[in-house]
mmCIF file of C-alpha atoms and ligand atoms in Angstrom:
data_model
loop_
_atom_site.group_PDB
_atom_site.id
_atom_site.type_symbol
_atom_site.label_atom_id
_atom_site.label_comp_id
_atom_site.label_asym_id
_atom_site.label_seq_id
_atom_site.Cartn_x
_atom_site.Cartn_y
_atom_site.Cartn_z
ATOM 1 C CA MET A 1 62.720 97.840 -8.512
ATOM 2 C CA THR A 2 61.673 97.120 -4.927
ATOM 3 C CA SER A 3 60.109 93.751 -4.328
ATOM 4 C CA LYS A 4 57.318 93.256 -1.824
ATOM 5 C CA PRO A 5 58.451 91.056 1.076
ATOM 6 C CA ALA A 6 56.775 87.671 1.145
ATOM 7 C CA THR A 7 54.093 87.059 3.747
ATOM 8 C CA TYR A 8 54.871 84.206 6.114
ATOM 9 C CA LEU A 9 51.887 82.862 8.043
ATOM 10 C CA ASP A 10 53.004 79.325 8.721
ATOM 11 C CA TYR A 11 54.323 79.675 12.279
ATOM 12 C CA ASN A 12 52.708 76.427 13.395
ATOM 13 C CA ALA A 13 55.008 74.648 10.946
ATOM 14 C CA THR A 14 58.078 76.658 12.009
ATOM 15 C CA ALA A 15 58.369 80.150 13.424
ATOM 16 C CA PRO A 16 61.086 82.377 11.954
ATOM 17 C CA ILE A 17 64.054 82.478 14.300
ATOM 18 C CA ARG A 18 63.971 85.351 16.767
ATOM 19 C CA PRO A 19 66.985 87.690 16.670
ATOM 20 C CA GLU A 20 67.752 86.890 20.316
ATOM 21 C CA ALA A 21 67.823 83.176 19.490
ATOM 22 C CA ARG A 22 70.023 83.666 16.427
ATOM 23 C CA ASP A 23 72.501 85.685 18.505
ATOM 24 C CA ALA A 24 72.553 83.065 21.234
ATOM 25 C CA VAL A 25 73.178 80.290 18.686
ATOM 26 C CA LEU A 26 76.058 82.216 17.115
ATOM 27 C CA ARG A 27 77.599 83.010 20.502
ATOM 28 C CA ALA A 28 77.388 79.349 21.489
ATOM 29 C CA PHE A 29 79.163 78.342 18.283
ATOM 30 C CA GLU A 30 82.139 80.371 19.481
ATOM 31 C CA LEU A 31 82.487 78.108 22.532
ATOM 32 C CA ALA A 32 84.811 75.191 21.982
ATOM 33 C CA GLY A 33 83.910 73.041 24.952
ATOM 34 C CA ASN A 34 81.855 69.938 25.539
ATOM 35 C CA PRO A 35 79.477 70.594 28.443
ATOM 36 C CA SER A 36 80.644 67.348 30.068
ATOM 37 C CA SER A 37 84.299 68.488 30.160
ATOM 38 C CA VAL A 38 85.592 69.849 33.435
ATOM 39 C CA HIS A 39 87.949 72.460 31.961
ATOM 40 C CA ALA A 40 87.057 76.109 31.471
ATOM 41 C CA ALA A 41 85.714 75.704 27.937
ATOM 42 C CA GLY A 42 83.559 72.783 29.063
ATOM 43 C CA ARG A 43 82.270 74.763 32.005
ATOM 44 C CA ALA A 44 81.367 77.660 29.711
ATOM 45 C CA ALA A 45 79.353 75.314 27.493
ATOM 46 C CA ARG A 46 77.717 73.792 30.572
ATOM 47 C CA ASP A 47 76.792 77.272 31.715
ATOM 48 C CA VAL A 48 75.024 77.969 28.407
ATOM 49 C CA VAL A 49 73.051 74.723 28.684
ATOM 50 C CA GLU A 50 72.029 75.337 32.285
ATOM 51 C CA THR A 51 71.048 78.964 31.651
ATOM 52 C CA ALA A 52 68.827 77.765 28.819
ATOM 53 C CA ARG A 53 67.376 75.002 30.970
ATOM 54 C CA LYS A 54 66.300 77.588 33.536
ATOM 55 C CA ALA A 55 64.719 79.781 30.831
ATOM 56 C CA VAL A 56 62.810 76.898 29.239
ATOM 57 C CA GLY A 57 61.602 75.851 32.683
ATOM 58 C CA GLU A 58 60.372 79.382 33.375
ATOM 59 C CA LEU A 59 58.329 79.375 30.171
ATOM 60 C CA VAL A 60 56.147 76.645 31.683
ATOM 61 C CA GLY A 61 56.592 77.436 35.381
ATOM 62 C CA VAL A 62 58.957 74.651 36.435
ATOM 63 C CA VAL A 63 62.422 74.506 37.945
ATOM 64 C CA ALA A 64 65.334 73.741 35.659
ATOM 65 C CA GLY A 65 65.742 70.212 37.055
ATOM 66 C CA SER A 66 62.433 69.180 35.494
ATOM 67 C CA VAL A 67 63.689 69.914 31.961
ATOM 68 C CA THR A 68 65.402 67.316 29.751
ATOM 69 C CA PHE A 69 66.719 68.574 26.428
ATOM 70 C CA VAL A 70 65.991 66.394 23.412
ATOM 71 C CA SER A 71 66.017 66.774 19.629
ATOM 72 C CA GLY A 72 62.541 68.317 19.284
ATOM 73 C CA GLY A 73 58.860 67.940 19.994
ATOM 74 C CA THR A 74 58.728 64.537 18.359
ATOM 75 C CA GLU A 75 61.412 63.084 20.589
ATOM 76 C CA ALA A 76 59.867 64.694 23.670
ATOM 77 C CA ASN A 77 56.565 62.953 22.919
ATOM 78 C CA VAL A 78 58.277 59.652 22.159
ATOM 79 C CA LEU A 79 60.367 59.820 25.348
ATOM 80 C CA ALA A 80 57.292 60.587 27.453
ATOM 81 C CA ILE A 81 55.225 57.731 26.036
ATOM 82 C CA ASP A 82 58.025 55.169 25.988
ATOM 83 C CA SER A 83 58.964 56.122 29.559
ATOM 84 C CA ALA A 84 55.397 55.629 30.739
ATOM 85 C CA VAL A 85 55.245 52.250 29.023
ATOM 86 C CA ALA A 86 58.614 51.237 30.494
ATOM 87 C CA SER A 87 57.241 52.263 33.891
ATOM 88 C CA GLY A 88 54.385 49.814 33.501
ATOM 89 C CA VAL A 89 51.321 51.565 32.056
ATOM 90 C CA LYS A 90 48.901 49.023 30.660
ATOM 91 C CA ARG A 91 46.857 51.231 28.334
ATOM 92 C CA ILE A 92 47.206 54.490 26.451
ATOM 93 C CA VAL A 93 44.376 56.887 25.676
ATOM 94 C CA VAL A 94 45.134 59.405 22.927
ATOM 95 C CA SER A 95 42.822 62.195 21.919
ATOM 96 C CA ALA A 96 41.603 61.960 18.320
ATOM 97 C CA ILE A 97 43.540 65.089 17.355
ATOM 98 C CA GLU A 98 47.027 64.286 18.659
ATOM 99 C CA HIS A 99 50.086 64.828 16.495
ATOM 100 C CA ASP A 100 51.421 61.815 14.574
ATOM 101 C CA ALA A 101 54.383 61.656 16.975
ATOM 102 C CA VAL A 102 51.941 60.746 19.744
ATOM 103 C CA VAL A 103 49.533 58.611 17.698
ATOM 104 C CA GLU A 104 52.251 56.510 16.091
ATOM 105 C CA THR A 105 54.364 56.114 19.217
ATOM 106 C CA ALA A 106 51.309 54.931 21.127
ATOM 107 C CA ALA A 107 50.430 52.532 18.300
ATOM 108 C CA ALA A 108 53.965 51.102 18.338
ATOM 109 C CA SER A 109 54.138 50.849 22.127
ATOM 110 C CA GLY A 110 52.747 47.316 22.411
ATOM 111 C CA VAL A 111 50.040 48.284 24.916
ATOM 112 C CA SER A 112 46.382 48.761 24.010
ATOM 113 C CA VAL A 113 45.422 52.169 22.677
ATOM 114 C CA SER A 114 42.017 53.839 22.734
ATOM 115 C CA VAL A 115 40.938 57.119 21.233
ATOM 116 C CA LEU A 116 39.250 59.942 23.119
ATOM 117 C CA PRO A 117 36.852 61.621 20.674
ATOM 118 C CA VAL A 118 36.481 65.359 20.155
ATOM 119 C CA ASP A 119 33.333 67.406 19.645
ATOM 120 C CA ALA A 120 32.396 69.454 16.580
ATOM 121 C CA ASP A 121 34.694 72.283 17.702
ATOM 122 C CA GLY A 122 37.623 69.913 18.177
ATOM 123 C CA VAL A 123 37.518 69.865 21.993
ATOM 124 C CA ALA A 124 38.218 66.533 23.710
ATOM 125 C CA ASP A 125 35.047 64.941 25.053
ATOM 126 C CA LEU A 126 35.946 64.343 28.693
ATOM 127 C CA SER A 127 32.629 62.634 29.433
ATOM 128 C CA LYS A 128 34.200 59.577 27.775
ATOM 129 C CA LEU A 129 37.493 59.731 29.655
ATOM 130 C CA SER A 130 36.582 57.928 32.918
ATOM 131 C CA GLU A 131 35.279 54.929 31.063
ATOM 132 C CA LEU A 132 38.449 54.757 28.926
ATOM 133 C CA LEU A 133 40.524 54.881 32.108
ATOM 134 C CA ALA A 134 38.720 51.958 33.713
ATOM 135 C CA GLY A 135 40.427 48.573 33.843
ATOM 136 C CA GLU A 136 43.391 46.741 35.282
ATOM 137 C CA GLY A 137 46.626 48.657 35.729
ATOM 138 C CA ARG A 138 47.652 52.197 35.037
ATOM 139 C CA THR A 139 46.663 54.250 31.978
ATOM 140 C CA LEU A 140 48.615 56.995 30.220
ATOM 141 C CA VAL A 141 46.427 59.725 28.754
ATOM 142 C CA CYS A 142 47.859 61.929 25.989
ATOM 143 C CA LEU A 143 46.013 65.205 25.546
ATOM 144 C CA MET A 144 47.667 68.080 23.722
ATOM 145 C CA LEU A 145 47.325 71.611 25.085
ATOM 146 C CA ALA A 146 46.496 73.208 21.733
ATOM 147 C CA ASN A 147 45.943 71.624 18.374
ATOM 148 C CA ASN A 148 48.402 72.347 15.577
ATOM 149 C CA GLU A 149 45.739 72.632 12.850
ATOM 150 C CA THR A 150 42.853 74.416 14.534
ATOM 151 C CA GLY A 151 44.576 76.054 17.511
ATOM 152 C CA VAL A 152 41.764 74.712 19.713
ATOM 153 C CA ILE A 153 42.843 74.680 23.368
ATOM 154 C CA GLN A 154 42.084 71.469 25.214
ATOM 155 C CA PRO A 155 40.614 71.110 28.729
ATOM 156 C CA VAL A 156 43.843 69.707 30.130
ATOM 157 C CA ALA A 157 43.388 70.701 33.785
ATOM 158 C CA GLN A 158 39.922 69.123 33.845
ATOM 159 C CA ALA A 159 41.309 66.008 32.179
ATOM 160 C CA SER A 160 44.051 65.885 34.779
ATOM 161 C CA ALA A 161 41.526 65.735 37.623
ATOM 162 C CA ILE A 162 39.888 62.702 35.989
ATOM 163 C CA VAL A 163 43.234 61.058 35.222
ATOM 164 C CA ARG A 164 44.490 61.560 38.790
ATOM 165 C CA ALA A 165 41.311 60.176 40.301
ATOM 166 C CA ALA A 166 41.992 57.004 38.316
ATOM 167 C CA ASP A 167 45.689 57.029 39.282
ATOM 168 C CA GLY A 168 46.673 57.472 35.632
ATOM 169 C CA LEU A 169 49.430 59.531 34.064
ATOM 170 C CA LEU A 170 48.888 62.562 31.825
ATOM 171 C CA HIS A 171 51.175 63.572 28.985
ATOM 172 C CA VAL A 172 50.619 66.979 27.424
ATOM 173 C CA ASP A 173 51.999 67.940 24.023
ATOM 174 C CA ALA A 174 52.393 71.690 24.498
ATOM 175 C CA VAL A 175 54.486 72.176 21.360
ATOM 176 C CA GLN A 176 51.953 74.513 19.727
ATOM 177 C CA ALA A 177 50.690 76.250 22.864
ATOM 178 C CA ALA A 178 54.095 77.345 24.144
ATOM 179 C CA GLY A 179 54.850 80.989 23.599
ATOM 180 C CA LYS A 180 51.286 81.638 22.412
ATOM 181 C CA ILE A 181 49.416 81.280 25.701
ATOM 182 C CA ALA A 182 50.659 81.206 29.303
ATOM 183 C CA ILE A 183 51.496 77.708 30.546
ATOM 184 C CA ASP A 184 51.747 76.604 34.159
ATOM 185 C CA PHE A 185 52.819 72.968 34.341
ATOM 186 C CA SER A 186 51.486 72.464 37.892
ATOM 187 C CA ALA A 187 48.147 74.123 37.179
ATOM 188 C CA LEU A 188 47.698 71.866 34.155
ATOM 189 C CA GLY A 189 48.273 68.839 36.360
ATOM 190 C CA ALA A 190 50.489 67.235 33.745
ATOM 191 C CA ASP A 191 53.022 64.529 34.499
ATOM 192 C CA THR A 192 55.050 65.161 31.357
ATOM 193 C CA LEU A 193 54.943 67.950 28.772
ATOM 194 C CA ALA A 194 56.571 68.278 25.353
ATOM 195 C CA LEU A 195 58.108 71.473 23.936
ATOM 196 C CA SER A 196 59.856 72.331 20.673
ATOM 197 C CA ALA A 197 62.206 75.266 20.106
ATOM 198 C CA HIS A 198 61.358 75.956 16.461
ATOM 199 C CA LYS A 199 57.707 76.640 17.222
ATOM 200 C CA ILE A 200 58.617 79.535 19.542
ATOM 201 C CA GLY A 201 61.278 81.221 17.433
ATOM 202 C CA GLY A 202 64.226 79.043 18.370
ATOM 203 C CA PRO A 203 66.218 76.750 16.080
ATOM 204 C CA GLN A 204 64.941 73.495 14.599
ATOM 205 C CA GLY A 205 66.134 70.187 16.011
ATOM 206 C CA VAL A 206 65.894 70.941 19.720
ATOM 207 C CA GLY A 207 63.108 70.456 22.217
ATOM 208 C CA ALA A 208 62.459 69.524 25.807
ATOM 209 C CA LEU A 209 60.563 67.055 27.896
ATOM 210 C CA VAL A 210 59.324 68.501 31.171
ATOM 211 C CA ALA A 211 58.671 65.858 33.808
ATOM 212 C CA GLY A 212 56.970 66.151 37.175
ATOM 213 C CA THR A 213 57.636 64.089 40.269
ATOM 214 C CA ARG A 214 55.190 61.285 39.372
ATOM 215 C CA ALA A 215 56.837 60.643 36.007
ATOM 216 C CA ASN A 216 59.804 58.394 35.594
ATOM 217 C CA VAL A 217 61.829 59.372 32.520
ATOM 218 C CA VAL A 218 63.487 56.237 31.200
ATOM 219 C CA ARG A 219 66.332 56.641 28.711
ATOM 220 C CA ARG A 220 65.643 55.328 25.225
ATOM 221 C CA GLN A 221 69.107 55.616 23.754
ATOM 222 C CA HIS A 222 72.111 54.289 25.581
ATOM 223 C CA GLY A 223 75.508 55.910 25.804
ATOM 224 C CA GLY A 224 76.803 58.693 28.011
ATOM 225 C CA GLY A 225 75.119 59.972 31.144
ATOM 226 C CA GLN A 226 74.065 63.331 29.734
ATOM 227 C CA GLU A 227 70.826 64.973 30.848
ATOM 228 C CA ARG A 228 71.101 63.213 34.206
ATOM 229 C CA GLY A 229 71.075 59.861 32.496
ATOM 230 C CA ARG A 230 67.779 60.562 30.758
ATOM 231 C CA ARG A 231 69.107 61.190 27.261
ATOM 232 C CA ALA A 232 72.522 60.034 26.129
ATOM 233 C CA GLY A 233 74.590 62.069 23.654
ATOM 234 C CA THR A 234 76.513 65.317 23.715
ATOM 235 C CA GLU A 235 74.050 68.150 24.067
ATOM 236 C CA ASN A 236 73.192 70.365 21.095
ATOM 237 C CA VAL A 237 74.720 73.352 22.878
ATOM 238 C CA ALA A 238 74.044 75.951 20.194
ATOM 239 C CA GLY A 239 70.510 74.724 19.643
ATOM 240 C CA ILE A 240 69.824 74.678 23.356
ATOM 241 C CA ALA A 241 71.239 78.205 23.689
ATOM 242 C CA GLY A 242 68.852 79.377 20.976
ATOM 243 C CA PHE A 243 65.955 77.563 22.624
ATOM 244 C CA GLY A 244 66.686 79.295 25.932
ATOM 245 C CA ALA A 245 66.885 82.732 24.325
ATOM 246 C CA ALA A 246 63.653 82.094 22.407
ATOM 247 C CA ALA A 247 61.952 80.997 25.635
ATOM 248 C CA VAL A 248 62.947 84.244 27.365
ATOM 249 C CA ALA A 249 61.683 86.309 24.427
ATOM 250 C CA ALA A 250 58.471 84.300 24.083
ATOM 251 C CA LEU A 251 57.638 84.745 27.753
ATOM 252 C CA ARG A 252 58.376 88.463 27.501
ATOM 253 C CA ASP A 253 56.162 88.821 24.403
ATOM 254 C CA LEU A 254 53.193 86.829 25.719
ATOM 255 C CA PRO A 255 51.107 89.950 26.469
ATOM 256 C CA GLN A 256 51.318 90.945 22.781
ATOM 257 C CA ALA A 257 50.551 87.457 21.493
ATOM 258 C CA ALA A 258 46.816 88.112 21.907
ATOM 259 C CA ASP A 259 46.958 90.932 19.301
ATOM 260 C CA GLN A 260 47.142 88.307 16.597
ATOM 261 C CA GLY A 261 43.616 87.217 17.559
ATOM 262 C CA ILE A 262 42.113 90.514 16.415
ATOM 263 C CA TRP A 263 43.848 90.309 13.038
ATOM 264 C CA ARG A 264 43.060 86.600 12.732
ATOM 265 C CA ASP A 265 39.379 87.214 13.443
ATOM 266 C CA ALA A 266 39.213 89.993 10.851
ATOM 267 C CA LEU A 267 40.505 87.542 8.232
ATOM 268 C CA ALA A 268 38.069 84.889 9.498
ATOM 269 C CA GLN A 269 35.193 87.304 8.963
ATOM 270 C CA ARG A 270 36.263 87.982 5.379
ATOM 271 C CA VAL A 271 36.423 84.246 4.728
ATOM 272 C CA LYS A 272 32.979 83.668 6.214
ATOM 273 C CA ASP A 273 31.489 86.596 4.285
ATOM 274 C CA ALA A 274 32.755 84.896 1.130
ATOM 275 C CA GLY A 275 31.072 81.602 2.047
ATOM 276 C CA GLY A 276 33.971 79.875 3.820
ATOM 277 C CA VAL A 277 33.877 78.119 7.175
ATOM 278 C CA VAL A 278 36.073 78.599 10.245
ATOM 279 C CA LEU A 279 36.799 75.388 12.111
ATOM 280 C CA GLY A 280 36.887 75.285 15.899
ATOM 281 C CA GLU A 281 35.438 78.760 16.114
ATOM 282 C CA GLY A 282 33.153 77.909 19.024
ATOM 283 C CA ALA A 283 36.059 76.898 21.261
ATOM 284 C CA ALA A 284 38.890 78.765 22.971
ATOM 285 C CA ARG A 285 41.751 78.874 20.486
ATOM 286 C CA LEU A 286 45.338 80.023 20.195
ATOM 287 C CA PRO A 287 45.079 83.648 19.097
ATOM 288 C CA GLN A 288 47.276 83.225 16.034
ATOM 289 C CA THR A 289 45.833 80.107 14.412
ATOM 290 C CA LEU A 290 43.040 80.050 11.849
ATOM 291 C CA CYS A 291 41.751 76.847 10.282
ATOM 292 C CA LEU A 292 39.393 77.631 7.427
ATOM 293 C CA ALA A 293 37.713 75.629 4.705
ATOM 294 C CA ALA A 294 35.781 76.451 1.579
ATOM 295 C CA GLU A 295 34.008 73.611 -0.161
ATOM 296 C CA GLY A 296 35.415 72.956 -3.613
ATOM 297 C CA PHE A 297 38.657 74.835 -2.917
ATOM 298 C CA ALA A 298 41.103 71.969 -2.315
ATOM 299 C CA SER A 299 43.744 72.507 0.356
ATOM 300 C CA GLN A 300 46.659 72.117 -2.029
ATOM 301 C CA VAL A 301 45.054 74.465 -4.565
ATOM 302 C CA GLN A 302 44.713 77.086 -1.840
ATOM 303 C CA VAL A 303 48.314 76.626 -0.747
ATOM 304 C CA MET A 304 49.573 76.883 -4.341
ATOM 305 C CA ASN A 305 47.466 79.924 -5.144
ATOM 306 C CA LEU A 306 48.638 81.713 -2.023
ATOM 307 C CA ASP A 307 52.227 80.707 -2.715
ATOM 308 C CA LEU A 308 51.953 82.312 -6.157
ATOM 309 C CA ALA A 309 50.890 85.477 -4.349
ATOM 310 C CA GLU A 310 53.929 85.056 -2.044
ATOM 311 C CA VAL A 311 51.817 84.154 0.952
ATOM 312 C CA MET A 312 53.021 81.077 2.819
ATOM 313 C CA VAL A 313 50.484 78.980 4.717
ATOM 314 C CA SER A 314 49.802 75.257 5.186
ATOM 315 C CA ALA A 315 47.157 72.802 4.190
ATOM 316 C CA GLY A 316 45.243 71.566 7.223
ATOM 317 C CA SER A 317 47.630 68.712 7.423
ATOM 318 C CA ALA A 318 50.912 68.653 5.540
ATOM 319 C CA CYS A 319 52.926 65.572 6.315
ATOM 320 C CA SER A 320 56.706 65.603 6.402
ATOM 321 C CA SER A 321 57.002 64.279 2.849
ATOM 322 C CA GLY A 322 55.343 67.472 1.659
ATOM 323 C CA LYS A 323 52.280 65.606 0.417
ATOM 324 C CA VAL A 324 48.906 66.975 1.392
ATOM 325 C CA LYS A 325 46.411 64.544 2.836
ATOM 326 C CA ALA A 326 42.873 65.186 4.053
ATOM 327 C CA SER A 327 42.980 66.582 7.559
ATOM 328 C CA ARG A 328 42.617 63.850 10.196
ATOM 329 C CA VAL A 329 41.800 66.541 12.749
ATOM 330 C CA VAL A 330 38.942 67.988 10.709
ATOM 331 C CA GLU A 331 37.637 64.454 10.145
ATOM 332 C CA ALA A 332 37.699 63.824 13.907
ATOM 333 C CA MET A 333 35.537 66.942 14.308
ATOM 334 C CA GLY A 334 32.874 65.230 12.208
ATOM 335 C CA ARG A 335 33.548 67.386 9.160
ATOM 336 C CA SER A 336 34.937 64.809 6.736
ATOM 337 C CA ASP A 337 33.093 66.812 4.072
ATOM 338 C CA LEU A 338 35.484 69.719 4.711
ATOM 339 C CA ALA A 339 38.669 67.744 5.430
ATOM 340 C CA PRO A 340 40.056 67.982 1.846
ATOM 341 C CA PHE A 341 39.499 71.759 1.878
ATOM 342 C CA ALA A 342 41.121 72.786 5.172
ATOM 343 C CA LEU A 343 43.739 75.496 5.255
ATOM 344 C CA ARG A 344 45.822 76.612 8.228
ATOM 345 C CA VAL A 345 46.965 80.191 8.602
ATOM 346 C CA SER A 346 49.230 80.788 11.576
ATOM 347 C CA GLY A 347 51.042 83.937 12.638
ATOM 348 C CA GLY A 348 53.454 84.691 15.412
ATOM 349 C CA TRP A 349 56.022 86.955 16.969
ATOM 350 C CA ALA A 350 56.917 88.934 13.819
ATOM 351 C CA SER A 351 53.517 88.891 12.096
ATOM 352 C CA THR A 352 51.774 92.189 11.491
ATOM 353 C CA GLU A 353 48.201 93.184 10.782
ATOM 354 C CA ALA A 354 49.291 93.804 7.182
ATOM 355 C CA ASP A 355 50.341 90.152 6.854
ATOM 356 C CA TRP A 356 46.842 88.974 7.761
ATOM 357 C CA ILE A 357 45.269 91.496 5.373
ATOM 358 C CA VAL A 358 47.556 90.508 2.490
ATOM 359 C CA CYS A 359 46.745 86.863 3.157
ATOM 360 C CA GLY A 360 43.022 87.644 3.121
ATOM 361 C CA ASP A 361 43.341 89.598 -0.144
ATOM 362 C CA ALA A 362 45.201 86.735 -1.805
ATOM 363 C CA TRP A 363 42.798 84.095 -0.502
ATOM 364 C CA LEU A 364 39.708 86.023 -1.604
ATOM 365 C CA ALA A 365 41.161 86.719 -5.050
ATOM 366 C CA ALA A 366 41.946 83.031 -5.523
ATOM 367 C CA TRP A 367 38.540 81.932 -4.204
ATOM 368 C CA LYS A 368 36.866 84.318 -6.621
ATOM 369 C CA ARG A 369 38.864 82.892 -9.563
ATOM 370 C CA ILE A 370 37.952 79.343 -8.534
ATOM 371 C CA GLY A 371 34.289 80.308 -8.214
ATOM 372 C CA ALA A 372 34.297 81.924 -11.671
ATOM 373 C CA ARG A 373 35.891 78.809 -13.177
ATOM 374 C CA ARG A 374 33.353 76.522 -11.476
ATOM 375 C CA ARG A 375 30.509 78.669 -12.830
ATOM 376 C CA GLU A 376 32.010 78.462 -16.344
ATOM 377 C CA VAL A 377 32.162 74.658 -16.142
ATOM 378 C CA ALA A 378 28.631 74.377 -14.736
HETATM 379 N N1 LIG B 401 53.571 68.143 18.408
HETATM 380 C C1 LIG B 401 52.864 69.060 17.736
HETATM 381 C C2 LIG B 401 51.503 69.440 18.222
HETATM 382 C C3 LIG B 401 53.387 69.647 16.589
HETATM 383 O O1 LIG B 401 52.659 70.544 15.912
HETATM 384 C C4 LIG B 401 54.676 69.258 16.152
HETATM 385 C C5 LIG B 401 55.250 69.824 14.914
HETATM 386 O O2 LIG B 401 54.576 70.093 13.963
HETATM 387 C C6 LIG B 401 55.378 68.308 16.897
HETATM 388 C C7 LIG B 401 54.793 67.775 18.016
HETATM 389 C C8 LIG B 401 56.740 67.847 16.479
HETATM 390 O O3 LIG B 401 57.724 68.791 16.836
HETATM 391 P P1 LIG B 401 59.158 68.753 16.130
HETATM 392 O O4 LIG B 401 58.972 69.270 14.763
HETATM 393 O O5 LIG B 401 60.012 69.633 16.982
HETATM 394 O O6 LIG B 401 59.635 67.341 16.162
#
């Protein structure tokens, strides 16, 4: 008996590892050396790290020296915010749709935090930014490049112009945008930018903080002088090797990344025809992310029904404990009514048109069953 392969459309949670990244990880495991050692084995490990640094830099248009390797997107965000606070910022502005890593680090930073609202499509409302930047001392603004739940792309370059005019700093969480749309760090006008390997087809547990000349990266953990004193601890050589290989492949595949948008939109149409809603549809979005909602069809019920059909997707917001909570992002968009019903479908480098169709079939079948049951009860 041949079994149908499962359909994986949860790339915004973690992308499957790319073959190039897996190979690079395995090759790196064969190296014995510590990249800080001066002998041949150490130099070979150092070479792997520096080759990867160059590749990760190229993904976002910066030189290798701007890249600090860390343990993932979370740490990159934490390092950026803590560094800005250590450098003397007096206030932090976070958009209403930032990842918990940003929201909670800002909240724990000890400086005052204000929230930049988003409009009904989930786009940051920049008309409010100047007023939030006003006041004594410097402000750090955190605005992600693309949202993890809706895929909505944020007006980062426009925000940067406002932030610069007020002599503020801008941190950009580009964890979800990387590898899905082209990124040019200078054109964005960011001071710091967070990346994560496992969202682009690299291994989990490795990421990078990109820092421009205005940012001062201040080490958070003390120890050795690795990463030019910015992040102590022996580098995750294999993880970094995989990150570098994934960055090369992601940059190479960018022209094809837009294909997902056609397949995504076809599924969106089927959902809308059946009475569902697509969130953020009026804004520019990552081509491979779909956030949908259907009133009465709870997020976790959708996830479970699709899982039974061997289709893997996420609730709008699944926290690390695996519990599903109402989507904070959908609430910020003024759709609290839909927040308990949000579902995120996200494809990526290995997704096919068939995956999106299978997902649509499974979703529609489940939605029909739910509708029939609701009619029976009524
Ligand atoms: N930022 C965003 C927008 C994310 O979606 C995620 C992961 O879901 C992170 C940061 C955290 O990245 P990591 O899992 O590498 O810590």
